[in-house]
Tab-separated table of C-alpha atoms in Angstrom:
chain	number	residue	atom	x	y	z
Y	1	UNK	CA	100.162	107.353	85.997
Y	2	UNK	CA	101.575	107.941	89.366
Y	3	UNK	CA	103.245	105.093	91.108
Y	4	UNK	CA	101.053	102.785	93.544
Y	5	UNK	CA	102.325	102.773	97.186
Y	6	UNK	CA	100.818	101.075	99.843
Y	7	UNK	CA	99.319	101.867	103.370
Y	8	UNK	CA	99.337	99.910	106.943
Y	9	UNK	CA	97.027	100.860	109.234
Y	10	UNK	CA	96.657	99.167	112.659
Y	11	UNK	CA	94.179	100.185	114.994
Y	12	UNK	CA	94.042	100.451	118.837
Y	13	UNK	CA	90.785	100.740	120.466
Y	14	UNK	CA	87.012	101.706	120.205
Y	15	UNK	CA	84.630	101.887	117.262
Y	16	UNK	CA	85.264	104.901	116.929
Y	17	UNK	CA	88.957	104.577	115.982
Y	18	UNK	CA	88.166	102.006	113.254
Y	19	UNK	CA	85.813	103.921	112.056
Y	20	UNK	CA	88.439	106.680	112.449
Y	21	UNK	CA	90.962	104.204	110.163
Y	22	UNK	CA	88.653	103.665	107.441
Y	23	UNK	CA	89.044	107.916	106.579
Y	24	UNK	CA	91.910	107.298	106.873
Y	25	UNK	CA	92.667	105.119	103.775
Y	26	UNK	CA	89.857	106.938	101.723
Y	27	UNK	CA	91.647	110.549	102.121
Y	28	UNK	CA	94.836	108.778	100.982
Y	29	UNK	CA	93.233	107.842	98.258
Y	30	UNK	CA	93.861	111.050	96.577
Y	31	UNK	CA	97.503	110.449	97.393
Y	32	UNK	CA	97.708	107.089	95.497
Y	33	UNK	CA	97.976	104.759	98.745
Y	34	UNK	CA	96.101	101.742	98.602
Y	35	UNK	CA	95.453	99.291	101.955
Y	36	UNK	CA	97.608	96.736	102.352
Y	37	UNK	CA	97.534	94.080	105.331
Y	38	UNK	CA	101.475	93.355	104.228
Y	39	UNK	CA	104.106	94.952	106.881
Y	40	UNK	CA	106.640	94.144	104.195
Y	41	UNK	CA	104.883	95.875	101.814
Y	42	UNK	CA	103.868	99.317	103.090
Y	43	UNK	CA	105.109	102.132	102.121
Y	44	UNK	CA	103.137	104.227	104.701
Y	45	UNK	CA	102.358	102.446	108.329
Y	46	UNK	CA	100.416	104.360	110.649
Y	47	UNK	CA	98.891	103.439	114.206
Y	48	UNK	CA	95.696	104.636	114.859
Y	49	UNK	CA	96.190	105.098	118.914
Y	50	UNK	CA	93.874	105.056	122.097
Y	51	UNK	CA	94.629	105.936	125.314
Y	52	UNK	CA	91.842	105.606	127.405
Y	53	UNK	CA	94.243	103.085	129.694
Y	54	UNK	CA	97.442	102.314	130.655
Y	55	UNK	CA	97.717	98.862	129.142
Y	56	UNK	CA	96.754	100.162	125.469
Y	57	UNK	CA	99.114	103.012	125.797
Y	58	UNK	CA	101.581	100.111	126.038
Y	59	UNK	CA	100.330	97.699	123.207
Y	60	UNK	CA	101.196	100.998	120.945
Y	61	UNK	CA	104.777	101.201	122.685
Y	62	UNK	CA	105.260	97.772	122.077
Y	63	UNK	CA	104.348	97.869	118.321
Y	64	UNK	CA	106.433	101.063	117.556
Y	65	UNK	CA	109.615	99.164	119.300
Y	66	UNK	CA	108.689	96.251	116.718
Y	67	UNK	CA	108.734	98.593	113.832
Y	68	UNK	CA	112.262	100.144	114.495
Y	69	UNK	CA	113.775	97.632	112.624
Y	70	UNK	CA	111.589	98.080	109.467
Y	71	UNK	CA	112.787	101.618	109.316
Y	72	UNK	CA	116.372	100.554	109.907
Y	73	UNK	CA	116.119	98.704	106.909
Y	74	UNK	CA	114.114	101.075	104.939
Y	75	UNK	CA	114.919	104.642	105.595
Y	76	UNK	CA	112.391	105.916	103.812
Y	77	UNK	CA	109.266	103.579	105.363
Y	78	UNK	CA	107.315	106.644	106.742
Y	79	UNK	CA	105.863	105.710	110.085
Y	80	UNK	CA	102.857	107.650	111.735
Y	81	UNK	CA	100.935	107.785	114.788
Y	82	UNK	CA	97.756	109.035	114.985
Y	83	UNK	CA	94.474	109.090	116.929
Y	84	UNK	CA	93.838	109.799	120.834
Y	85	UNK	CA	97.414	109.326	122.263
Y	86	UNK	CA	98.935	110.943	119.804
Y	87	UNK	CA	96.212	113.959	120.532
Y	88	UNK	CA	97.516	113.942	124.044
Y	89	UNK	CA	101.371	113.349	123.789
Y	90	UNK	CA	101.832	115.677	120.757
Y	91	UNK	CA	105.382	116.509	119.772
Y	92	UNK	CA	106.845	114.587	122.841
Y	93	UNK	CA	106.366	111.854	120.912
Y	94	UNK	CA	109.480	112.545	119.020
Y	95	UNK	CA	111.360	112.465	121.983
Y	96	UNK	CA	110.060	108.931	123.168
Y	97	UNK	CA	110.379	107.412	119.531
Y	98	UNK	CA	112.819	109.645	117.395
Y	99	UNK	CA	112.448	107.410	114.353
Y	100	UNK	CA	108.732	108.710	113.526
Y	101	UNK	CA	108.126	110.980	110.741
Y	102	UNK	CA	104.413	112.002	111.757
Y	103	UNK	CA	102.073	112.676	115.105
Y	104	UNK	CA	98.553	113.799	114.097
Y	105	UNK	CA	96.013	114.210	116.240
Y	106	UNK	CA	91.840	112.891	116.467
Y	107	UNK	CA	90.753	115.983	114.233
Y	108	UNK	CA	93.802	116.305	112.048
Y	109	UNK	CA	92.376	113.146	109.405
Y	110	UNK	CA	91.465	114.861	106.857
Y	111	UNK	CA	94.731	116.620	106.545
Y	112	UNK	CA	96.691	113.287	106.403
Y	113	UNK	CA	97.532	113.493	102.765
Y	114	UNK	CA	99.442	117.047	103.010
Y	115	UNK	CA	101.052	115.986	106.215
Y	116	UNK	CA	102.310	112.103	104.355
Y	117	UNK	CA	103.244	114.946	101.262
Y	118	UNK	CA	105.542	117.102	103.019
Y	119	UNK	CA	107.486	114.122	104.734
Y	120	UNK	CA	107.907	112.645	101.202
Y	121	UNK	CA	109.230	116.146	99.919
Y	122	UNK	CA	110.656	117.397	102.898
Y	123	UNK	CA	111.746	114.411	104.804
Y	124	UNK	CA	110.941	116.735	107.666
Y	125	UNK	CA	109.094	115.354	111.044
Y	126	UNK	CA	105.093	116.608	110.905
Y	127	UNK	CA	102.937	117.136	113.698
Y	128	UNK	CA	98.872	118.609	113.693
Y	129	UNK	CA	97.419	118.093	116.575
Y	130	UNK	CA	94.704	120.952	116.347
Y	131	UNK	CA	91.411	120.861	117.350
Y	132	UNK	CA	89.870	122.448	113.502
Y	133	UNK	CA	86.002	121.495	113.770
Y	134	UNK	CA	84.283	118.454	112.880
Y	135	UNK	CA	85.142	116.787	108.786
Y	136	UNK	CA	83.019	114.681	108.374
Y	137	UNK	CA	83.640	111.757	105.443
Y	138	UNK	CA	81.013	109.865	103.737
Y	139	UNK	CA	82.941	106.507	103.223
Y	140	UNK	CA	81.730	104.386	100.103
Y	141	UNK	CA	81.869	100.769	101.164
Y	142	UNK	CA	84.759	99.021	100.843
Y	143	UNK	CA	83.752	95.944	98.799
Y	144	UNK	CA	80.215	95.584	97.107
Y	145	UNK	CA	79.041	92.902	99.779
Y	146	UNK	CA	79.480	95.553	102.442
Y	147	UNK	CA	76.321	94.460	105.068
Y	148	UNK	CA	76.968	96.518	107.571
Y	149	UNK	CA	78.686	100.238	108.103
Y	150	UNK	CA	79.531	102.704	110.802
Y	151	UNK	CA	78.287	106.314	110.664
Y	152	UNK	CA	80.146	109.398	112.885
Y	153	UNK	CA	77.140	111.564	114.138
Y	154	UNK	CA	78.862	113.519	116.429
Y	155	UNK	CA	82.505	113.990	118.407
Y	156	UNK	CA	84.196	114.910	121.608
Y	157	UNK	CA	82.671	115.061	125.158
Y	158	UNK	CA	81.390	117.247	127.507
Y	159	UNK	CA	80.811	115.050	130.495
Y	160	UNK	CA	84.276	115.181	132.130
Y	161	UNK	CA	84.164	111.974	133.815
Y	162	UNK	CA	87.450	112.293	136.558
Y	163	UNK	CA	89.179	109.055	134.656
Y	164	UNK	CA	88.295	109.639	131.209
Y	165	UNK	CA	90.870	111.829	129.077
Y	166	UNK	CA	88.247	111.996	126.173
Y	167	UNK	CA	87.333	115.391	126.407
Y	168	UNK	CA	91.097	116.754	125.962
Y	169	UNK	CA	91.719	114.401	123.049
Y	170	UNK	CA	88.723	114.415	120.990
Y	171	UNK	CA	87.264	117.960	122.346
Y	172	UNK	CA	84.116	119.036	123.156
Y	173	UNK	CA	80.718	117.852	121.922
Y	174	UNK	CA	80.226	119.118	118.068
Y	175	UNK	CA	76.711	117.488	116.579
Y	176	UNK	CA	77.118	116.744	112.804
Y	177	UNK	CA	74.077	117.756	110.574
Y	178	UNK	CA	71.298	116.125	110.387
Y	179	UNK	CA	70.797	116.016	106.862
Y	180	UNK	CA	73.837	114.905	105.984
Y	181	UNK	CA	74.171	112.118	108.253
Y	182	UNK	CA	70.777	110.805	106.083
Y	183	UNK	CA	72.430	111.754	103.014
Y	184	UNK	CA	75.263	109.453	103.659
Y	185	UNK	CA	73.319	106.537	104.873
Y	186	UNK	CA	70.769	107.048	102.051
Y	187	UNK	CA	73.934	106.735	99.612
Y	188	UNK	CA	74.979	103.692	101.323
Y	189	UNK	CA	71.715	102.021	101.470
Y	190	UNK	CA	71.855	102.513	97.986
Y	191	UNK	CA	75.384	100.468	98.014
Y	192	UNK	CA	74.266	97.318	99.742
Y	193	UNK	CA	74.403	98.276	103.412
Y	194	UNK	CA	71.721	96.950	105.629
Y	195	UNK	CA	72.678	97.880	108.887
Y	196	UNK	CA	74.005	101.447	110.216
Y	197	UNK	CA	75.877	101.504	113.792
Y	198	UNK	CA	75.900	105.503	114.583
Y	199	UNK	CA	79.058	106.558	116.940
Y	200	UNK	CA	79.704	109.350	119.310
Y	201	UNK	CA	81.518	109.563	122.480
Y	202	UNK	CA	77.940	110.225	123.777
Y	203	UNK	CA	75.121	109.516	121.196
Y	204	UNK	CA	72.621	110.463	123.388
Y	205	UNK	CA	73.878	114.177	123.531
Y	206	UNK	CA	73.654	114.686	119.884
Y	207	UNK	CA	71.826	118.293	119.130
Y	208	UNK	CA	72.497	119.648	122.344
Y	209	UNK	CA	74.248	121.863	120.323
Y	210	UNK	CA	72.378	122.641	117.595
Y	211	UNK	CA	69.663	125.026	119.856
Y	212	UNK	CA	66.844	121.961	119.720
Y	213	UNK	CA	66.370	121.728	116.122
Y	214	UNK	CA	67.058	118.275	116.497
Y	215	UNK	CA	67.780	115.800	119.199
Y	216	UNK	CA	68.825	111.932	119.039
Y	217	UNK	CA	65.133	109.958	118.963
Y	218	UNK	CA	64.146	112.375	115.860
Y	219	UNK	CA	67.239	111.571	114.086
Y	220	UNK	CA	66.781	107.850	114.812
Y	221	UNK	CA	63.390	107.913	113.725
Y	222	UNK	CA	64.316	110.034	110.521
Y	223	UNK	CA	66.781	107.220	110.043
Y	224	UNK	CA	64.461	104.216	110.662
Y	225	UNK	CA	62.549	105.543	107.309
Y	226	UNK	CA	65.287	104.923	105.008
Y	227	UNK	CA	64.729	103.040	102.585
Y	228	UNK	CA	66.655	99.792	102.205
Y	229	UNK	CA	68.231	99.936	105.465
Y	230	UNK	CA	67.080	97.052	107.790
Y	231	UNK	CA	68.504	97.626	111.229
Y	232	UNK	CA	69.790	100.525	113.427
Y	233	UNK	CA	71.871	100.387	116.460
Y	234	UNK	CA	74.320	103.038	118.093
Y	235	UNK	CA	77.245	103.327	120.710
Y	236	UNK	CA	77.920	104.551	123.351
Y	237	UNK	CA	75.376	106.011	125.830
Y	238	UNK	CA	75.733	107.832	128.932
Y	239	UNK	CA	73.305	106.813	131.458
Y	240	UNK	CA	72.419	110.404	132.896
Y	241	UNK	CA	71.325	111.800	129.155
Y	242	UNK	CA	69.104	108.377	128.309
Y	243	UNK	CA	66.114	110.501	128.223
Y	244	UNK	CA	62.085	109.009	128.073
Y	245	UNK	CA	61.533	109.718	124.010
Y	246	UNK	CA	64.556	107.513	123.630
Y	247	UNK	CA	63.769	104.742	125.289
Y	248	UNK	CA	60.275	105.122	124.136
Y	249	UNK	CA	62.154	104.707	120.126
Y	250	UNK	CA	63.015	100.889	121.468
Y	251	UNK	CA	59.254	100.094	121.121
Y	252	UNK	CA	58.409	103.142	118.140
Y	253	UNK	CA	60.839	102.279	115.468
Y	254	UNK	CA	60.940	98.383	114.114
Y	255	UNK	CA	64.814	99.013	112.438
Y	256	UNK	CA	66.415	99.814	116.000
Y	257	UNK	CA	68.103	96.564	117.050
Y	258	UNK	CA	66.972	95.698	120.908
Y	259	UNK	CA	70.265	96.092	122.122
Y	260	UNK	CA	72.026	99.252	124.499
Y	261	UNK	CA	75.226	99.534	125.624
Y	262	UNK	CA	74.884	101.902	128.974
Y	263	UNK	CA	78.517	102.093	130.887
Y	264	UNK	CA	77.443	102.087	134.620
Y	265	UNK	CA	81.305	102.131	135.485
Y	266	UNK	CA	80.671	100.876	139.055
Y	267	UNK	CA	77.125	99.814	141.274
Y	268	UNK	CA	78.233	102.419	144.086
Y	269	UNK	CA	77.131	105.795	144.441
Y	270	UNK	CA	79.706	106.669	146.021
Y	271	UNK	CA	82.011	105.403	143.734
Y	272	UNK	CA	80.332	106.743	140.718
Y	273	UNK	CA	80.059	110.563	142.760
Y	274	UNK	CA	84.147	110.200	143.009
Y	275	UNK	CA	83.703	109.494	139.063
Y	276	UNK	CA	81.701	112.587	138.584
Y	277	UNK	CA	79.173	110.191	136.776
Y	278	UNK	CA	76.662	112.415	137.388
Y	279	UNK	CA	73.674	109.673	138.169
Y	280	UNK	CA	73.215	107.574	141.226
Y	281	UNK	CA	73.092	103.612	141.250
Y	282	UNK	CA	69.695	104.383	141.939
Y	283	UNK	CA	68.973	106.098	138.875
Y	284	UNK	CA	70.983	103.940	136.678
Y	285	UNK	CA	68.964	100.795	137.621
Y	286	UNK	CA	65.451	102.327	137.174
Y	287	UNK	CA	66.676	103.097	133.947
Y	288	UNK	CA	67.134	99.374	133.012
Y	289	UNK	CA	63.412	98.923	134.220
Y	290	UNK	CA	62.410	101.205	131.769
Y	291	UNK	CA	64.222	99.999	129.201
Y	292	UNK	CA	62.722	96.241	129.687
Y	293	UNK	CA	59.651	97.460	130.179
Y	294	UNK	CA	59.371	98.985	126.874
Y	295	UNK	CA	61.440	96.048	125.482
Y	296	UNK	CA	61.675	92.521	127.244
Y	297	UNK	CA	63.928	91.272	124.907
Y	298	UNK	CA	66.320	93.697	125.520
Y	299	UNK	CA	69.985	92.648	125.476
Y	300	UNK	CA	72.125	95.129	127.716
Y	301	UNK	CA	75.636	95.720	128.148
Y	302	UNK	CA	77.921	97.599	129.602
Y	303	UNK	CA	81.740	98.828	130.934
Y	304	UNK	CA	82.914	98.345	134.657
Y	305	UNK	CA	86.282	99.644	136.269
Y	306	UNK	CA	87.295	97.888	138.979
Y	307	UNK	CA	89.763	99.727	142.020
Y	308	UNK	CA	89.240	103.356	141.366
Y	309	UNK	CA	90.742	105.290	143.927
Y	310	UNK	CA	89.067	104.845	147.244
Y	311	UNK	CA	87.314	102.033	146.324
Y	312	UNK	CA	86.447	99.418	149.585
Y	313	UNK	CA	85.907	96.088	149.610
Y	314	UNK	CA	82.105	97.205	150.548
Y	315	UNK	CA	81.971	99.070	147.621
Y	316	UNK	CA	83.043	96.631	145.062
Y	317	UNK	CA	80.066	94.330	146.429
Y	318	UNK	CA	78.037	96.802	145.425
Y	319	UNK	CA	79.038	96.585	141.685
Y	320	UNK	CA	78.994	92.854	141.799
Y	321	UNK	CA	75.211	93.052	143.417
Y	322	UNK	CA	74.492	95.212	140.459
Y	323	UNK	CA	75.150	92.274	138.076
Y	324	UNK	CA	72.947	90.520	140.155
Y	325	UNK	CA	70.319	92.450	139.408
Y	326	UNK	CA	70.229	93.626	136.105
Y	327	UNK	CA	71.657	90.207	134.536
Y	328	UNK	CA	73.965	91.963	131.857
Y	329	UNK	CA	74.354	90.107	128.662
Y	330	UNK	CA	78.283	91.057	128.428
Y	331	UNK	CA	80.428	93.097	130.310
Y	332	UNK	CA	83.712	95.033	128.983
Y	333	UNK	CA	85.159	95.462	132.843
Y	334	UNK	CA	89.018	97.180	133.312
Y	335	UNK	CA	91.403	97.792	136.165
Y	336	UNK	CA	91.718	101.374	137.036
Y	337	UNK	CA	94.774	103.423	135.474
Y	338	UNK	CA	96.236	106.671	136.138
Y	339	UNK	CA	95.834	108.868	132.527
Y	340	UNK	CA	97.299	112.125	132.483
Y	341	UNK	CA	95.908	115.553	133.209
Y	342	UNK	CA	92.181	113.983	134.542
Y	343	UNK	CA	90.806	114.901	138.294
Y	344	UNK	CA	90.931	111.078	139.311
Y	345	UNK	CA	95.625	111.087	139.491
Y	346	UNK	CA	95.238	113.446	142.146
Y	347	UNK	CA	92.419	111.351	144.564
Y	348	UNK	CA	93.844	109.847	147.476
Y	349	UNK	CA	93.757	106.348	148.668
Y	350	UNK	CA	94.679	104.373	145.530
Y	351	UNK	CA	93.733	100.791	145.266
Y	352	UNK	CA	97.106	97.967	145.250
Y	353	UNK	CA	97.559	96.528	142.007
Y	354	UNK	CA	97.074	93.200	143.688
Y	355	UNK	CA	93.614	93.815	144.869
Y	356	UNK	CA	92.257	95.623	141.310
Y	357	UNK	CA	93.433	92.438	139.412
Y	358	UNK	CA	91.727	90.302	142.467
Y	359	UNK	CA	88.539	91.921	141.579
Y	360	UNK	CA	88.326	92.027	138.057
Y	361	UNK	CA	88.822	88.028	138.163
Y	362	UNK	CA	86.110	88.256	140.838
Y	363	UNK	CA	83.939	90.325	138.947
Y	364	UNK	CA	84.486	88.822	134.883
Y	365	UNK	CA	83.700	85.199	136.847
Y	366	UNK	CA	80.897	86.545	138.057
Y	367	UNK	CA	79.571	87.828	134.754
Y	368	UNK	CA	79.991	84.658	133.048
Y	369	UNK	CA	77.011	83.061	134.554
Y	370	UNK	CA	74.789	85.691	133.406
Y	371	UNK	CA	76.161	86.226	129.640
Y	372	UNK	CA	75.864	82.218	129.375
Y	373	UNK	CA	72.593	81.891	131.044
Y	374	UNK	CA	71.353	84.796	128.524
Y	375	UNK	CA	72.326	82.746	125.810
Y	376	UNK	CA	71.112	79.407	126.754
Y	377	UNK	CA	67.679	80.928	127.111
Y	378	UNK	CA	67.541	81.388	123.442
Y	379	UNK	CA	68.829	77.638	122.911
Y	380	UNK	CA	65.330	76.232	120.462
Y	381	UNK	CA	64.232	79.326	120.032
Y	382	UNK	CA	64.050	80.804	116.473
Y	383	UNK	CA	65.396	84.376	115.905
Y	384	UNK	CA	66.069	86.828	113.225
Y	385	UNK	CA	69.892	87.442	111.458
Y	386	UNK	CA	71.444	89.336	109.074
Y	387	UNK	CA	73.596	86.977	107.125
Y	388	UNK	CA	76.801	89.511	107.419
Y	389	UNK	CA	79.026	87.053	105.716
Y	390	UNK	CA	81.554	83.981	106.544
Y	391	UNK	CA	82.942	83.307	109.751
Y	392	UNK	CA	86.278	83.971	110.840
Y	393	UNK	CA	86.793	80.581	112.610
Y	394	UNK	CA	84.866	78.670	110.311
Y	395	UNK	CA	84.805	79.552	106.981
Y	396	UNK	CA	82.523	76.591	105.987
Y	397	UNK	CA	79.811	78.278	108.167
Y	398	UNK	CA	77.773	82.043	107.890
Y	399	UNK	CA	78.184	84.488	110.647
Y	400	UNK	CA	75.546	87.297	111.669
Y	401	UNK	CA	73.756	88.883	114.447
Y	402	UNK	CA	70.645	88.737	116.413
Y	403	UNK	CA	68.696	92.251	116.639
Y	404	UNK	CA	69.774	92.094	120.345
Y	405	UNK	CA	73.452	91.609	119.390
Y	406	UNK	CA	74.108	87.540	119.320
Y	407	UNK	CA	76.649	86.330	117.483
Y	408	UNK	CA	75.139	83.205	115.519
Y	409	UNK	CA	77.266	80.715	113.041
Y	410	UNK	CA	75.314	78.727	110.754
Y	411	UNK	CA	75.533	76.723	107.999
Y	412	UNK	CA	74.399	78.193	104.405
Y	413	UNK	CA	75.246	79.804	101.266
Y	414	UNK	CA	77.228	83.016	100.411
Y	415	UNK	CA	74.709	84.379	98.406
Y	416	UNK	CA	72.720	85.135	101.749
Y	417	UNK	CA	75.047	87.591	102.303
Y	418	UNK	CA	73.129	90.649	103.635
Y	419	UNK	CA	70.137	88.858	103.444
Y	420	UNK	CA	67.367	88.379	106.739
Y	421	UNK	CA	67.149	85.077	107.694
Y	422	UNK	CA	65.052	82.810	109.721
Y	423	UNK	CA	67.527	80.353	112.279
Y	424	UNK	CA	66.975	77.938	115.313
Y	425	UNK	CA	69.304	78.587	117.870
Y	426	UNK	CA	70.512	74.879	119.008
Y	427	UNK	CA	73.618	75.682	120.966
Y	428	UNK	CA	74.584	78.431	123.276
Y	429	UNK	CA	78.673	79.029	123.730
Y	430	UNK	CA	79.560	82.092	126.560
Y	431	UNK	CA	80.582	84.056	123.252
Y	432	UNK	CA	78.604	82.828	120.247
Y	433	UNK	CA	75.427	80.210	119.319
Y	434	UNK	CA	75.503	77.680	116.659
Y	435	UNK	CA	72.040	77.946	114.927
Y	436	UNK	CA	70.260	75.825	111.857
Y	437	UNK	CA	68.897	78.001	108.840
Y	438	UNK	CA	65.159	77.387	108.401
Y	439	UNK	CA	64.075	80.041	105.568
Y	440	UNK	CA	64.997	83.392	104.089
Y	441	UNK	CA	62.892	86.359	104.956
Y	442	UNK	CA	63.991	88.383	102.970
């Protein structure tokens, strides 16, 4: 029997990535490493990178320096970085940390085990940063109480966006099939999961490439007749490919969750044309009326940078009159960075450091009022959850979420884990409602 070694994965960034470090530990599997949440302990650490900013680029600098002693003390500790910044920086990566054994990049997963393999024969340094197609991993749940799972549908991006490095670190747009994304959900709907969160760098492009034999509503609705899966939701959109049929599938299919998350970026059209956003604020906002039109109860979201390059004073009202008038539930919102090799280094007029940080406290105060009003409208009100398990800060209590993406604690028993339950709502925090359990659905 070969000898058990252990794995320590730590993840920056999206959805995507986690879902990224969950292949992870199932293709190294087959090399006898088993997840450990230990530092001490691993015999394998890896960091599963992002760098869609500045400031996570550093977190991931930071960590590495941390690590250097580990490896002083254990030679033989293999250390690897992987995901989107390790797409981008590549071999210089041995330069900047020299005590790394492997660099693999956003499409190099499932060759993880043969890359670990050679360092542990070899002791050579390992780097695979090529872009080989789209593996795809059906991942069985983790423990038999699994509620709720992510599912890859597609990768990459074609939208080049002048800030956004995603299209040189995850490639372009590559659709995965159809019937295989059902197979895998079928299989783990069969497993316990009720609820399926699809991911892409742009769900709503999915089939573009597949010369329209299927498209993004068809697959939803295909999905929304699985059996034994109770809710569907999916991140992230683009605004400029949310088409009609799809916002149509909010009122058409009963498992999709009423919940979007639509990254406007910034209310100005001038802004967003500097962005190469390809809609107008214009278009973006008769969007949302379509989407509560066909769905009151529709909780929105969404991602802001403040202080991209050129950005006035005038122009940052603009954003903040946005909020004003489509009453976001939550807001992700960023200062602008400089990320290397995108259109948006080489504009002119760059905003002070002192003003961007000026306007994202203007902006996330702002917000607040809006994401706390949302959920005090929902205060005696009586609303559906999926029991998804206990909560983090109170263990005593159940956690789950509304369809439109509330967190809600409540008191109850474990065994209504994964089950649909009935709960009043009688507090409203600005992250999270306390609710009372009233009956089971089922």
């Amino acid at each position: 029997m070969a000898e058990q070694k252990f794995c320590y994965i730590k993840t920056f960034g999206c959805q995507m990535n986690e879902h990224d470090s969950e292949k992870m530990l199932e293709v190294l599997k087959s090399s006898d490493y088993y997840p450990t949440d230990n530092l001490l302990q691993a015999d394998l650490i890896l960091l599963n990178t992002c760098s869609i900013r500045e400031k996570v680029e550093q977190k991931v600098y930071s960590t590495l320096g941390r690590l250097k002693g580990l490896k002083k003390k254990n030679p033989s500790l293999i250390i690897g970085v992987g995901g989107c910044m390790a797409q981008q920086e590549g071999e210089k990566l041995f330069q900047k940390v020299p005590f790394i054994n492997i660099v693999f990049g956003t499409q190099s997963i499932n060759k993880l085990s043969e890359l670990v393999k050679t360092v542990e024969e070899k002791n050579n340094k390992v780097v695979d940063i090529s872009f080989n197609g789209f593996h795809s991993l059906t991942l069985i749940p983790k423990l038999p109480q699994q509620v709720k799972a992510y599912v890859s549908i597609m990768q990459g991006c074609n939208n080049h966006c002048s800030y956004c490095v995603v299209p040189s670190v995850r490639g372009e747009e590559r659709s995965r099939c159809k019937e295989e994304i059902l197979q895998e959900i079928t299989s783990l709907a069969e497993r316990g999961v009720k609820e399926v969160t699809l991911l892409g760098q742009n769900v709503n492009s999915y089939g573009k490439d597949c010369n329209g034999r299927v498209d993004f509503p068809s697959l939803l609705s295909s999905i929304n007749e699985i059996k034994g899966i109770e809710r569907i939701r999916f991140i992230t959109s683009h605004p400029k490919d949310l088409s009609p049929q799809l916002i149509y599938s909010f009122r058409e299919l009963n498992k999709l969750c009423e919940h979007i998350h639509l990254p406007i970026q910034s209310g100005s059209s001038s802004v967003l044309k500097r962005m190469n956003r390809q809609y107008t604020r214009e278009e973006y906002l008769d969007k949302i009326d379509k989407l509560r039109e066909v769905s009151p109860e529709m909780s929105i979201t969404s991602d802001i940078i403040v202080g991209f390059p050129g950005e006035t004073e005038e122009e940052f009202l603009e954003t903040l009159s946005v909020l004003e008038k489509v009453e976001f539930d939550d807001l992700f919102s960023f200062k602008y960075s400089d990320r290397p090799g995108v259109k948006a280094t080489t504009l002119p007029d760059k905003v002070d450091e002192r003003v961007k940080a000026e306007r994202l406290w203007r902006l996330q105060n702002f917000q607040k009022k809006y994401t706390l009003m949302k959920n005090t409208k929902l205060e005696g009100k009586t609303v559906e959850i999926l029991a998804e398990g206990l909560s983090e800060k109170d263990p005593q209590r159940l956690t789950g979420r509304t369809r439109n993406n509330k967190v809600v604690n409540f008191a109850g028993n474990i065994e209504l884990r994964g089950c649909l339950v009935s709960v009043l709502i009688k507090r409203a925090f600005l992250h999270s409602l306390e609710g009372e359990l009233i009956s089971t659905l089922h």
